[in-house]
Coordinates of C-alpha atoms in Angstrom, one line a residue:
M1 CA 167.3 145.1 378.4
T2 CA 170.5 143.8 376.9
D3 CA 173.5 146.1 376.9
T4 CA 174.3 147.0 373.3
A5 CA 176.6 149.9 373.9
T6 CA 179.3 148.5 371.5
E7 CA 181.3 151.4 370.3
I8 CA 180.9 152.2 366.6
R9 CA 184.5 153.0 365.5
T10 CA 184.1 153.8 361.8
D11 CA 183.4 157.3 360.6
P12 CA 179.6 157.3 359.9
F13 CA 180.1 158.7 356.4
L14 CA 182.6 156.1 355.5
L15 CA 180.4 153.4 357.1
E16 CA 177.5 154.3 354.8
I17 CA 179.8 154.4 351.8
V18 CA 181.1 150.9 352.5
R19 CA 177.6 149.5 353.4
N20 CA 176.1 150.8 350.2
Y21 CA 179.1 149.7 348.2
L22 CA 178.5 146.1 349.4
I23 CA 174.8 146.3 348.8
T24 CA 175.5 147.6 345.2
T25 CA 177.9 144.7 344.8
C26 CA 175.1 142.3 345.6
R27 CA 172.8 144.0 343.1
E28 CA 175.5 143.8 340.5
M29 CA 175.9 140.1 341.2
G30 CA 172.2 139.7 340.5
I31 CA 172.4 141.6 337.2
A32 CA 175.2 139.3 336.1
M33 CA 173.1 136.3 337.1
M34 CA 170.1 137.5 335.1
R35 CA 172.2 138.3 332.0
T36 CA 174.3 135.1 331.9
S37 CA 171.9 132.4 333.1
Y38 CA 170.0 129.9 330.9
S39 CA 166.7 129.3 332.7
P40 CA 163.6 131.5 333.0
M41 CA 163.8 130.8 336.8
F42 CA 166.9 132.9 336.9
N43 CA 166.6 135.4 334.0
E44 CA 162.8 136.1 334.3
A45 CA 161.6 135.0 337.7
L46 CA 164.8 136.2 339.4
D47 CA 164.5 133.4 341.9
F48 CA 168.0 133.9 343.4
S49 CA 169.7 135.9 346.1
C50 CA 173.2 137.4 346.3
V51 CA 174.9 138.1 349.6
V52 CA 178.3 139.1 351.1
F53 CA 179.6 137.6 354.3
D54 CA 182.5 138.8 356.4
G55 CA 185.5 136.8 357.5
D56 CA 183.6 135.5 360.5
A57 CA 181.0 134.0 358.1
E58 CA 178.3 136.5 359.1
M59 CA 176.2 138.3 356.5
V60 CA 177.0 142.0 356.1
A61 CA 175.2 142.8 352.8
Q62 CA 172.3 141.6 350.7
A63 CA 170.2 143.1 347.9
P64 CA 166.4 142.9 347.9
F65 CA 166.0 139.5 346.3
V66 CA 164.1 136.5 347.7
P67 CA 163.3 136.8 351.4
A68 CA 163.1 133.0 352.0
Q69 CA 166.6 132.5 350.6
I70 CA 168.1 135.5 352.3
G71 CA 166.8 134.4 355.7
S72 CA 168.2 130.9 355.3
T73 CA 171.7 132.0 354.1
V74 CA 172.6 133.1 357.6
H75 CA 172.3 129.4 358.5
V76 CA 173.4 127.4 355.4
V77 CA 176.5 129.5 354.5
P78 CA 178.2 129.3 357.9
T79 CA 177.3 125.6 358.2
A80 CA 178.9 124.8 354.8
I81 CA 182.0 126.8 355.6
N82 CA 182.4 125.2 359.1
E83 CA 181.8 121.7 357.8
L84 CA 184.6 122.0 355.2
G85 CA 186.8 124.0 357.6
V86 CA 188.3 127.4 356.8
E87 CA 191.7 125.8 357.1
N88 CA 190.9 123.6 354.1
L89 CA 190.0 126.5 351.8
S90 CA 192.4 128.1 349.3
P91 CA 192.1 131.1 346.9
G92 CA 189.9 130.1 344.0
D93 CA 187.9 127.5 345.9
V94 CA 184.1 127.5 345.6
I95 CA 181.9 125.6 348.0
F96 CA 178.6 124.0 346.8
T97 CA 175.7 122.4 348.6
N98 CA 171.9 122.0 348.3
D99 CA 171.3 119.9 351.4
P100 CA 168.0 120.9 353.1
Y101 CA 169.1 119.3 356.4
R102 CA 172.1 121.7 356.8
G103 CA 170.2 125.0 357.2
N104 CA 169.1 125.2 353.6
C105 CA 165.5 126.0 352.4
H106 CA 164.9 122.9 350.3
L107 CA 166.6 120.7 347.7
P108 CA 166.2 123.0 344.6
E109 CA 168.0 125.8 346.3
F110 CA 171.7 125.5 345.2
V111 CA 174.2 127.4 347.3
V112 CA 177.7 128.5 346.2
V113 CA 180.2 130.2 348.4
K114 CA 183.6 131.7 347.6
P115 CA 186.2 132.9 350.1
Y116 CA 188.0 136.1 349.4
F117 CA 191.6 135.9 350.5
H118 CA 193.8 138.9 351.3
E119 CA 197.4 138.2 352.2
G120 CA 196.6 134.7 353.2
R121 CA 193.6 135.6 355.4
V122 CA 189.9 135.2 354.6
L123 CA 188.4 138.7 354.8
A124 CA 185.0 137.9 353.2
Y125 CA 182.9 135.3 351.5
T126 CA 180.7 136.0 348.4
A127 CA 177.6 133.7 348.2
N128 CA 174.7 133.0 345.9
I129 CA 171.6 130.9 346.6
A130 CA 169.4 130.2 343.6
H131 CA 166.4 128.0 342.7
M132 CA 167.5 125.4 340.2
T133 CA 164.6 124.4 337.9
D134 CA 165.2 120.7 337.8
V135 CA 167.1 118.6 340.3
G136 CA 166.3 115.2 339.0
G137 CA 163.8 113.2 341.1
M138 CA 160.4 111.8 340.2
V139 CA 158.9 114.9 338.6
P140 CA 160.2 117.6 336.2
A141 CA 160.8 120.9 338.0
A142 CA 160.8 119.3 341.5
F143 CA 157.3 119.9 342.9
G144 CA 154.8 117.1 343.4
D145 CA 153.5 114.7 346.0
H146 CA 156.9 113.3 347.2
Q147 CA 157.0 111.1 350.3
N148 CA 160.7 111.3 351.1
M149 CA 163.8 113.1 350.2
F150 CA 165.1 110.4 347.8
Q151 CA 162.1 111.1 345.5
E152 CA 163.0 114.8 345.4
G153 CA 166.3 114.7 343.5
I154 CA 170.0 114.7 343.9
R155 CA 171.5 116.0 347.2
F156 CA 175.0 117.4 347.7
P157 CA 176.6 118.0 351.1
P158 CA 179.1 120.9 351.3
I159 CA 181.8 120.1 348.8
K160 CA 184.2 122.0 346.6
I161 CA 182.9 122.5 343.0
Y162 CA 185.9 124.7 342.2
E163 CA 189.4 124.2 343.4
Q164 CA 192.0 127.0 342.8
D165 CA 189.9 128.5 340.0
R166 CA 189.4 125.2 338.2
E167 CA 186.2 123.2 337.9
V168 CA 186.0 120.0 339.7
E169 CA 184.8 118.1 336.7
S170 CA 183.5 115.0 338.5
I171 CA 181.1 117.1 340.5
F172 CA 179.7 118.8 337.4
K173 CA 179.4 115.4 335.7
I174 CA 177.4 114.0 338.6
L175 CA 175.1 117.0 338.6
I176 CA 174.4 117.1 334.9
S177 CA 174.0 113.3 334.7
N178 CA 171.1 113.4 337.2
V179 CA 168.9 116.2 335.8
R180 CA 166.6 116.4 332.8
T181 CA 168.1 119.6 331.4
P182 CA 171.9 119.3 331.7
K183 CA 172.7 122.3 329.4
H184 CA 170.5 124.6 331.5
S185 CA 171.8 123.3 334.8
Y186 CA 175.4 123.6 333.8
G187 CA 174.9 127.1 332.4
D188 CA 172.9 128.3 335.4
M189 CA 175.6 126.9 337.8
K190 CA 178.3 128.8 335.8
A191 CA 176.2 132.0 336.1
M192 CA 176.0 131.5 339.8
I193 CA 179.7 131.0 340.2
G194 CA 180.5 133.8 337.8
S195 CA 178.6 136.2 340.1
L196 CA 180.9 135.2 343.0
Y197 CA 184.0 136.1 341.0
L198 CA 182.5 139.5 340.1
A199 CA 181.8 140.2 343.8
E200 CA 185.2 139.1 344.8
R201 CA 186.7 141.7 342.4
R202 CA 184.6 144.4 343.8
I203 CA 185.5 143.6 347.4
A204 CA 189.2 143.5 346.4
E205 CA 188.9 147.0 345.0
L206 CA 187.2 148.2 348.2
V207 CA 190.0 146.7 350.4
D208 CA 192.7 148.2 348.2
R209 CA 191.1 151.6 348.6
Y210 CA 190.6 151.6 352.4
G211 CA 192.7 148.8 353.7
A212 CA 192.0 145.4 355.2
E213 CA 191.6 146.5 358.8
T214 CA 189.2 149.3 357.9
F215 CA 187.2 146.8 355.9
V216 CA 187.1 144.4 358.9
Q217 CA 186.0 147.2 361.3
C218 CA 183.3 148.4 358.8
C219 CA 181.9 144.9 358.7
E220 CA 181.6 144.8 362.5
D221 CA 180.1 148.2 362.7
I222 CA 177.6 147.5 359.9
K223 CA 176.3 144.6 361.9
D224 CA 176.3 146.4 365.3
V225 CA 174.3 149.3 363.9
S226 CA 171.6 146.9 362.5
E227 CA 171.5 145.1 365.9
R228 CA 171.0 148.4 367.8
L229 CA 168.1 149.4 365.4
M230 CA 166.4 146.0 365.7
R231 CA 166.7 146.0 369.4
A232 CA 165.2 149.4 369.6
E233 CA 162.3 148.3 367.4
I234 CA 161.6 145.2 369.6
A235 CA 161.9 147.3 372.7
S236 CA 159.0 149.5 371.4
W237 CA 156.7 146.5 371.4
P238 CA 154.8 145.6 374.6
D239 CA 156.3 142.7 376.6
G240 CA 154.2 139.6 376.5
E241 CA 153.4 136.4 374.7
Y242 CA 151.2 136.5 371.6
A243 CA 150.0 133.3 370.0
A244 CA 148.2 132.4 366.8
E245 CA 147.7 129.3 364.6
G246 CA 146.7 128.4 361.1
L247 CA 146.2 125.3 359.0
L248 CA 147.8 124.0 355.8
E249 CA 145.1 122.1 354.1
D250 CA 146.9 118.9 353.3
D251 CA 150.3 117.3 352.5
G252 CA 149.5 115.8 349.2
V253 CA 149.6 112.2 350.6
V254 CA 147.0 111.9 353.3
P255 CA 143.7 113.1 351.9
D256 CA 141.8 115.9 353.7
R257 CA 144.2 115.9 356.7
P258 CA 145.2 119.5 357.7
W259 CA 148.5 120.3 359.4
K260 CA 148.6 122.9 362.2
I261 CA 151.2 125.7 362.5
C262 CA 151.4 127.3 365.9
G263 CA 153.4 130.5 366.3
T264 CA 154.1 132.3 369.6
L265 CA 155.9 135.7 369.8
V266 CA 157.6 136.2 373.1
V267 CA 158.7 139.8 373.5
R268 CA 161.1 140.4 376.4
G269 CA 162.6 143.9 376.4
D270 CA 164.7 144.2 373.3
E271 CA 164.7 140.5 372.4
L272 CA 162.2 138.4 370.6
I273 CA 161.6 134.6 370.7
V274 CA 159.6 133.1 367.9
D275 CA 158.4 129.7 369.2
F276 CA 156.7 127.1 367.0
T277 CA 156.1 124.6 369.8
G278 CA 152.7 123.0 369.4
S279 CA 152.9 122.7 365.7
D280 CA 152.0 119.3 364.2
P281 CA 154.6 116.5 363.7
Q282 CA 156.2 116.3 360.4
C283 CA 153.9 115.3 357.6
F284 CA 154.1 112.4 355.2
G285 CA 154.3 114.6 352.1
P286 CA 156.5 117.4 350.8
A287 CA 154.9 120.3 352.8
N288 CA 157.4 120.1 355.8
Q289 CA 159.7 123.1 356.5
T290 CA 163.4 122.8 357.2
F291 CA 164.8 124.8 360.1
G292 CA 166.3 127.2 357.6
T293 CA 162.9 127.8 356.1
T294 CA 161.2 128.2 359.5
A295 CA 163.9 130.6 360.7
S296 CA 163.6 132.6 357.5
S297 CA 159.8 132.8 357.9
A298 CA 160.3 134.2 361.4
Y299 CA 162.7 136.9 360.1
N300 CA 160.4 137.6 357.2
A301 CA 157.4 138.3 359.5
V302 CA 159.4 140.5 361.9
L303 CA 160.8 142.6 359.0
H304 CA 157.3 143.2 357.7
M305 CA 156.5 144.7 361.1
V306 CA 159.4 147.0 361.8
S307 CA 158.7 150.7 361.3
S308 CA 162.2 151.9 360.8
D309 CA 164.6 151.4 358.0
I310 CA 166.9 148.7 359.3
P311 CA 169.7 147.5 357.1
Y312 CA 169.3 143.7 356.7
N313 CA 172.4 141.8 357.8
H314 CA 173.5 139.4 360.5
G315 CA 173.1 142.1 363.2
C316 CA 169.4 142.6 362.7
Y317 CA 168.9 138.8 363.3
R318 CA 170.9 138.7 366.6
P319 CA 168.0 139.7 368.9
I320 CA 165.7 137.1 367.3
S321 CA 165.7 133.5 368.5
V322 CA 163.7 130.7 366.8
I323 CA 162.4 127.5 368.5
A324 CA 161.3 124.7 366.3
Q325 CA 161.2 121.1 367.6
P326 CA 163.1 118.6 365.4
G327 CA 160.8 116.1 363.7
S328 CA 158.0 118.6 363.6
F329 CA 156.2 120.2 360.7
M330 CA 158.4 123.2 361.3
N331 CA 161.8 121.4 361.5
V332 CA 161.7 118.3 359.4
S333 CA 164.1 115.4 360.1
Y334 CA 165.9 113.3 357.6
P335 CA 164.8 111.7 355.3
A336 CA 161.3 113.3 355.1
S337 CA 160.4 115.5 352.1
S338 CA 160.5 119.2 352.4
V339 CA 160.5 120.5 348.8
G340 CA 157.1 122.3 349.1
G341 CA 157.7 123.7 352.6
N342 CA 159.9 126.6 351.5
S343 CA 157.6 127.6 348.7
D344 CA 154.0 126.9 350.0
T345 CA 154.2 126.4 353.7
H346 CA 156.4 129.4 354.3
P347 CA 153.8 132.1 353.3
T348 CA 151.2 130.6 355.7
T349 CA 153.8 130.5 358.5
V350 CA 154.5 134.2 357.9
D351 CA 150.7 134.9 358.0
V352 CA 150.3 133.0 361.3
L353 CA 153.0 135.2 362.8
L354 CA 151.4 138.3 361.4
K355 CA 148.2 137.2 363.0
A356 CA 150.0 137.0 366.3
F357 CA 151.5 140.5 365.7
S358 CA 148.0 141.8 365.1
L359 CA 147.2 141.2 368.8
F360 CA 149.3 144.3 369.6
S361 CA 149.9 146.1 366.4
E362 CA 147.9 147.7 363.6
R363 CA 150.8 147.2 361.2
S364 CA 149.9 143.6 360.5
S365 CA 147.7 142.4 357.6
A366 CA 145.2 139.8 356.8
A367 CA 146.5 136.6 355.2
D368 CA 147.6 136.5 351.5
G369 CA 146.8 133.9 348.9
G370 CA 149.4 131.6 350.5
T371 CA 150.7 129.7 347.4
C372 CA 153.5 130.3 345.0
G373 CA 151.6 128.6 342.3
C374 CA 154.3 126.0 341.7
I375 CA 153.3 124.0 338.7
G376 CA 155.9 122.0 336.9
F377 CA 155.7 121.2 333.2
G378 CA 157.9 118.6 331.6
G379 CA 158.2 116.4 328.5
E380 CA 160.0 116.3 325.3
D381 CA 160.3 119.3 323.1
P382 CA 158.9 118.3 319.7
A383 CA 161.2 120.8 317.9
T384 CA 164.5 119.7 319.5
R385 CA 163.6 116.2 320.7
E386 CA 165.2 117.1 324.0
P387 CA 163.7 117.0 327.5
Y388 CA 162.4 120.3 329.0
A389 CA 161.4 121.3 332.5
H390 CA 159.6 124.5 333.4
L391 CA 158.4 125.7 336.8
H392 CA 155.5 128.1 336.6
L393 CA 155.0 130.7 339.3
E394 CA 151.9 132.9 339.8
G395 CA 150.8 135.9 341.7
V396 CA 148.0 135.9 344.3
G397 CA 146.0 138.5 346.2
W398 CA 147.6 139.9 349.3
G399 CA 145.7 140.5 352.5
G400 CA 144.2 143.9 353.2
R401 CA 145.7 146.0 356.0
N402 CA 144.7 148.9 358.2
D403 CA 145.7 151.6 355.7
A404 CA 145.3 150.0 352.2
D405 CA 143.9 147.2 350.1
G406 CA 145.9 144.1 349.5
N407 CA 148.0 144.1 346.3
D408 CA 146.6 142.3 343.3
A409 CA 148.4 139.4 341.5
Q410 CA 151.6 139.7 343.5
F411 CA 154.0 136.9 344.5
V412 CA 153.7 135.7 348.1
K413 CA 155.7 137.3 350.8
N414 CA 158.5 134.7 350.8
G415 CA 159.3 135.0 347.1
N416 CA 159.6 138.5 345.6
C417 CA 159.7 136.7 342.3
A418 CA 158.1 137.5 338.9
N419 CA 156.2 135.1 336.7
T420 CA 157.6 134.2 333.3
P421 CA 156.2 136.5 330.6
I422 CA 153.8 134.7 328.2
E423 CA 156.0 135.6 325.2
V424 CA 159.0 133.9 326.8
A425 CA 157.2 130.8 327.9
E426 CA 155.4 130.3 324.6
T427 CA 158.6 130.5 322.6
R428 CA 160.3 127.9 324.8
Y429 CA 157.6 125.4 325.8
P430 CA 154.8 123.7 323.9
F431 CA 151.7 125.4 325.3
L432 CA 149.7 128.6 324.8
N433 CA 148.1 130.9 327.3
I434 CA 144.5 131.2 326.1
E435 CA 143.4 133.4 328.9
Y436 CA 145.1 135.5 331.6
Q437 CA 143.4 138.1 333.7
L438 CA 142.6 139.1 337.3
E439 CA 139.8 136.9 338.6
P440 CA 136.9 139.4 339.0
G441 CA 134.3 139.3 341.7
K442 CA 136.2 137.0 344.0
V443 CA 138.0 138.6 346.9
G444 CA 138.2 138.8 350.7
H445 CA 135.9 141.8 351.4
G446 CA 136.7 144.3 354.1
R447 CA 137.1 148.0 354.9
H448 CA 140.3 147.3 352.9
R449 CA 139.7 144.4 350.7
G450 CA 142.2 141.6 349.9
G451 CA 144.0 141.7 346.6
F452 CA 142.6 139.8 343.5
G453 CA 144.1 136.6 342.3
T454 CA 144.5 135.6 338.7
R455 CA 142.8 133.3 336.1
R456 CA 144.9 131.6 333.5
V457 CA 144.1 128.9 330.9
F458 CA 146.8 126.8 329.3
R459 CA 146.3 124.9 326.0
F460 CA 148.9 122.2 325.2
L461 CA 150.4 121.9 321.7
T462 CA 151.9 118.4 321.9
D463 CA 151.2 115.0 323.5
G464 CA 152.9 113.8 326.7
V465 CA 153.1 117.0 328.7
H466 CA 153.7 115.9 332.4
I467 CA 152.1 118.3 335.0
S468 CA 153.0 118.3 338.7
S469 CA 151.9 120.7 341.3
H470 CA 152.4 121.9 344.9
T471 CA 149.8 124.5 345.6
N472 CA 147.6 125.5 348.6
R473 CA 144.4 127.3 349.5
H474 CA 142.2 124.9 347.6
R475 CA 140.1 124.3 350.7
V476 CA 141.6 126.6 353.5
K477 CA 141.1 130.2 352.6
A478 CA 143.2 133.2 353.5
W479 CA 141.8 134.6 356.8
G480 CA 140.6 138.1 357.3
L481 CA 141.3 140.3 360.3
E482 CA 139.3 142.8 362.3
E483 CA 135.9 141.6 360.9
G484 CA 137.3 141.3 357.4
E485 CA 136.1 138.3 355.3
D486 CA 138.2 135.4 354.2
G487 CA 139.7 135.2 350.8
T488 CA 138.9 132.8 348.0
N489 CA 140.2 129.4 347.0
T490 CA 142.7 128.1 344.4
I491 CA 141.3 126.2 341.5
I492 CA 143.3 123.8 339.2
A493 CA 141.1 121.9 336.7
F494 CA 141.5 120.1 333.5
R495 CA 139.5 119.8 330.2
R496 CA 140.3 117.2 327.6
K497 CA 140.2 118.2 323.9
G498 CA 136.6 118.5 322.8
E499 CA 135.1 118.5 326.3
T500 CA 133.3 121.5 327.8
E501 CA 133.4 120.9 331.6
W502 CA 136.4 121.6 333.8
V503 CA 137.3 118.7 336.2
R504 CA 139.6 119.0 339.2
A505 CA 142.6 116.7 339.7
R506 CA 141.0 114.5 342.4
E507 CA 137.9 113.8 340.4
A508 CA 139.7 113.5 337.0
F509 CA 142.8 111.5 338.1
G510 CA 142.1 110.2 341.6
T511 CA 144.8 112.2 343.3
A512 CA 144.9 112.5 347.1
S513 CA 144.9 116.3 346.9
Y514 CA 143.4 119.0 344.7
G515 CA 146.7 120.9 344.6
K516 CA 149.6 118.5 345.2
F517 CA 150.0 115.8 342.6
S518 CA 152.6 114.3 340.3
N519 CA 152.9 113.6 336.6
I520 CA 149.4 114.1 335.2
V521 CA 149.7 113.7 331.5
M522 CA 148.1 116.2 329.1
N523 CA 148.0 115.7 325.3
E524 CA 147.6 118.0 322.3
G525 CA 144.5 120.2 322.5
D526 CA 143.9 119.5 326.3
E527 CA 143.6 122.5 328.6
M528 CA 144.3 123.4 332.2
L529 CA 142.6 126.1 334.3
F530 CA 144.5 127.8 337.1
V531 CA 142.9 130.3 339.4
T532 CA 144.9 131.8 342.2
P533 CA 143.3 132.9 345.5
S534 CA 142.6 136.3 346.8
G535 CA 143.8 137.7 350.1
G536 CA 141.7 138.2 353.2
G537 CA 139.9 141.4 354.0
Y538 CA 140.8 143.8 356.8
G539 CA 138.0 145.6 358.8
D540 CA 134.2 145.7 358.5
P541 CA 133.2 145.7 354.8
L542 CA 130.4 148.2 355.6
E543 CA 133.0 150.7 356.5
R544 CA 134.6 150.6 353.1
D545 CA 134.8 153.9 351.2
P546 CA 132.0 153.7 348.6
E547 CA 134.3 155.4 346.1
L548 CA 136.7 152.5 346.4
V549 CA 133.8 150.1 345.8
L550 CA 132.8 152.2 342.7
A551 CA 136.4 152.1 341.4
D552 CA 136.4 148.3 341.5
W553 CA 133.0 148.3 339.6
H554 CA 134.4 150.6 336.9
D555 CA 137.4 148.3 336.6
G556 CA 135.1 145.4 335.9
L557 CA 136.3 143.6 339.1
L558 CA 133.1 143.9 341.1
P559 CA 129.6 143.4 339.8
A560 CA 127.0 145.9 341.1
A561 CA 125.1 143.1 342.8
D562 CA 128.2 142.0 344.7
A563 CA 128.9 145.6 345.7
A564 CA 125.4 145.8 347.3
E565 CA 125.6 142.4 348.9
A566 CA 129.2 142.7 350.3
Y567 CA 129.5 146.4 351.0
G568 CA 126.0 147.7 351.1
V569 CA 127.0 150.1 348.2
V570 CA 124.3 150.7 345.6
V571 CA 125.8 151.6 342.2
D572 CA 123.7 153.5 339.8
E573 CA 125.0 151.7 336.7
A574 CA 123.4 154.1 334.2
A575 CA 125.1 157.1 335.7
G576 CA 128.3 155.3 336.8
T577 CA 128.1 156.7 340.3
V578 CA 127.2 155.7 343.9
D579 CA 123.6 156.2 344.9
G580 CA 124.4 157.9 348.2
P581 CA 120.9 157.8 349.9
A582 CA 120.3 154.2 348.8
T583 CA 123.7 153.2 350.1
D584 CA 123.1 154.8 353.5
A585 CA 119.7 153.0 353.7
R586 CA 121.1 149.6 352.7
R587 CA 124.0 149.8 355.1
S588 CA 121.7 150.8 357.9
T589 CA 119.6 147.8 357.2
M590 CA 122.5 145.5 357.0
R591 CA 124.0 146.8 360.3
S592 CA 120.7 146.2 362.0
G593 CA 120.8 142.6 360.9
D594 CA 117.8 142.8 358.6
G595 CA 119.7 142.7 355.3
S596 CA 121.6 140.1 353.5
R597 CA 125.4 140.1 353.9

């Protein structure tokens, strides 16, 4: 076991005051972002994360925003700072990058970093990583069937976008000249940078109150405490190697060719290695993961498994090492595409690791719906005659676990985002939501069932609506655990005005994939169906509490016939109760193998 007996020098009460002050600062940054941004991706979906780094470029505070972004910040922020060089930074400078090959998640994640100087010395960095709706490229809102990075959009290495508190106008001009929605992109960037200035003021107030040296020592102790707690957690797990694998159904380019993700957990005392060796080579489409995304998925899975309340900062990541071979599906090399990896490969990667954790822990869960529901809409707004771009996100069913059902209609584990409310979307974009509900009857059955996905129908109000998608689980279902059944599939289908039958993208438009395609054109009166998948079940369905089955029946989510077939529970529909003797008899028959299942 590693020696972690570093002395904690700060008074524990003061340490908690400073730690919570910094976390609150990150929360306040997020509130400022939400209230001053232009795009629903920021002010409704909250697809951004705000963090504080110390003078050593190590993260000391974060608020509970987007796990995928927070996990990658510990790589992309130091990389950006080191590439520019601390010696080349001045008060009022702001660094900007979105390069996926420099530790970032994917191209739409814009990263801004501001150094806080105190008496000529950098004491901290404030940072914000946020998902920009449109980054140029071949499709509105970034998600489609790209085959290389050049099709994805505009890419910036680490550069200064502010110098001594003044905009670098040329950088802004390059940015807004290469996107479909320049007003929104400019406004959202200003919201991001504004949050950095807010956090800088809060840190200055903290340093003025307690002094620079106390602040520096608090930052070190904050990290060391988290490291101790994480090492203690890992040390409680049995030493060994625990391997699992899963499939992503396609890459959007090669039809019906699945891509394998291998994850091995190596527990050695108080340290953990997460090894993705054995995963497939990088794919031809946009489903690849950058190293930043893969490392983030490893942290994400680990933090789902810990039993103690560990403050999330650089210290809790120190005992975790990540191995991902360059040029593989889990560590894409330039110039391959990776725009979908952070959004729709990441949740499957987390679930593969949770499957490996299930080999020694009951805290794991069955797989979730495994897609963010990334559907991009673009075209010309008939009211303003200006281009628009909107990225739709959708909840899925989460996997059942040992002590509870999976959550219904919740965003996947890497996102922590909300969908855009119907009222907001319909006032901004030319479509209506004709139907929106949980998708009844379709779920991964188990002692604890998977969560339900959703069903939504869009109707378009104008011609020339371009639709692009990067979604999963159309063919490969969320797996169950401990005899739990697999979840259900995603469905995207289209219906032209006046027609009655829904037709999927491959049959209707000749796409290579059911869920990854670019620039399908819908016109006025056409409709699109979008059904998101349920999570996998956990445990034998015949062990499910009949009263839980009955509750789903009362809620209109489970027909009585399905209750009998899946769970052996006989519902007396007239009385609205469970028929106990009939249920016992049916379950006995099903366990003996003589009944349908």
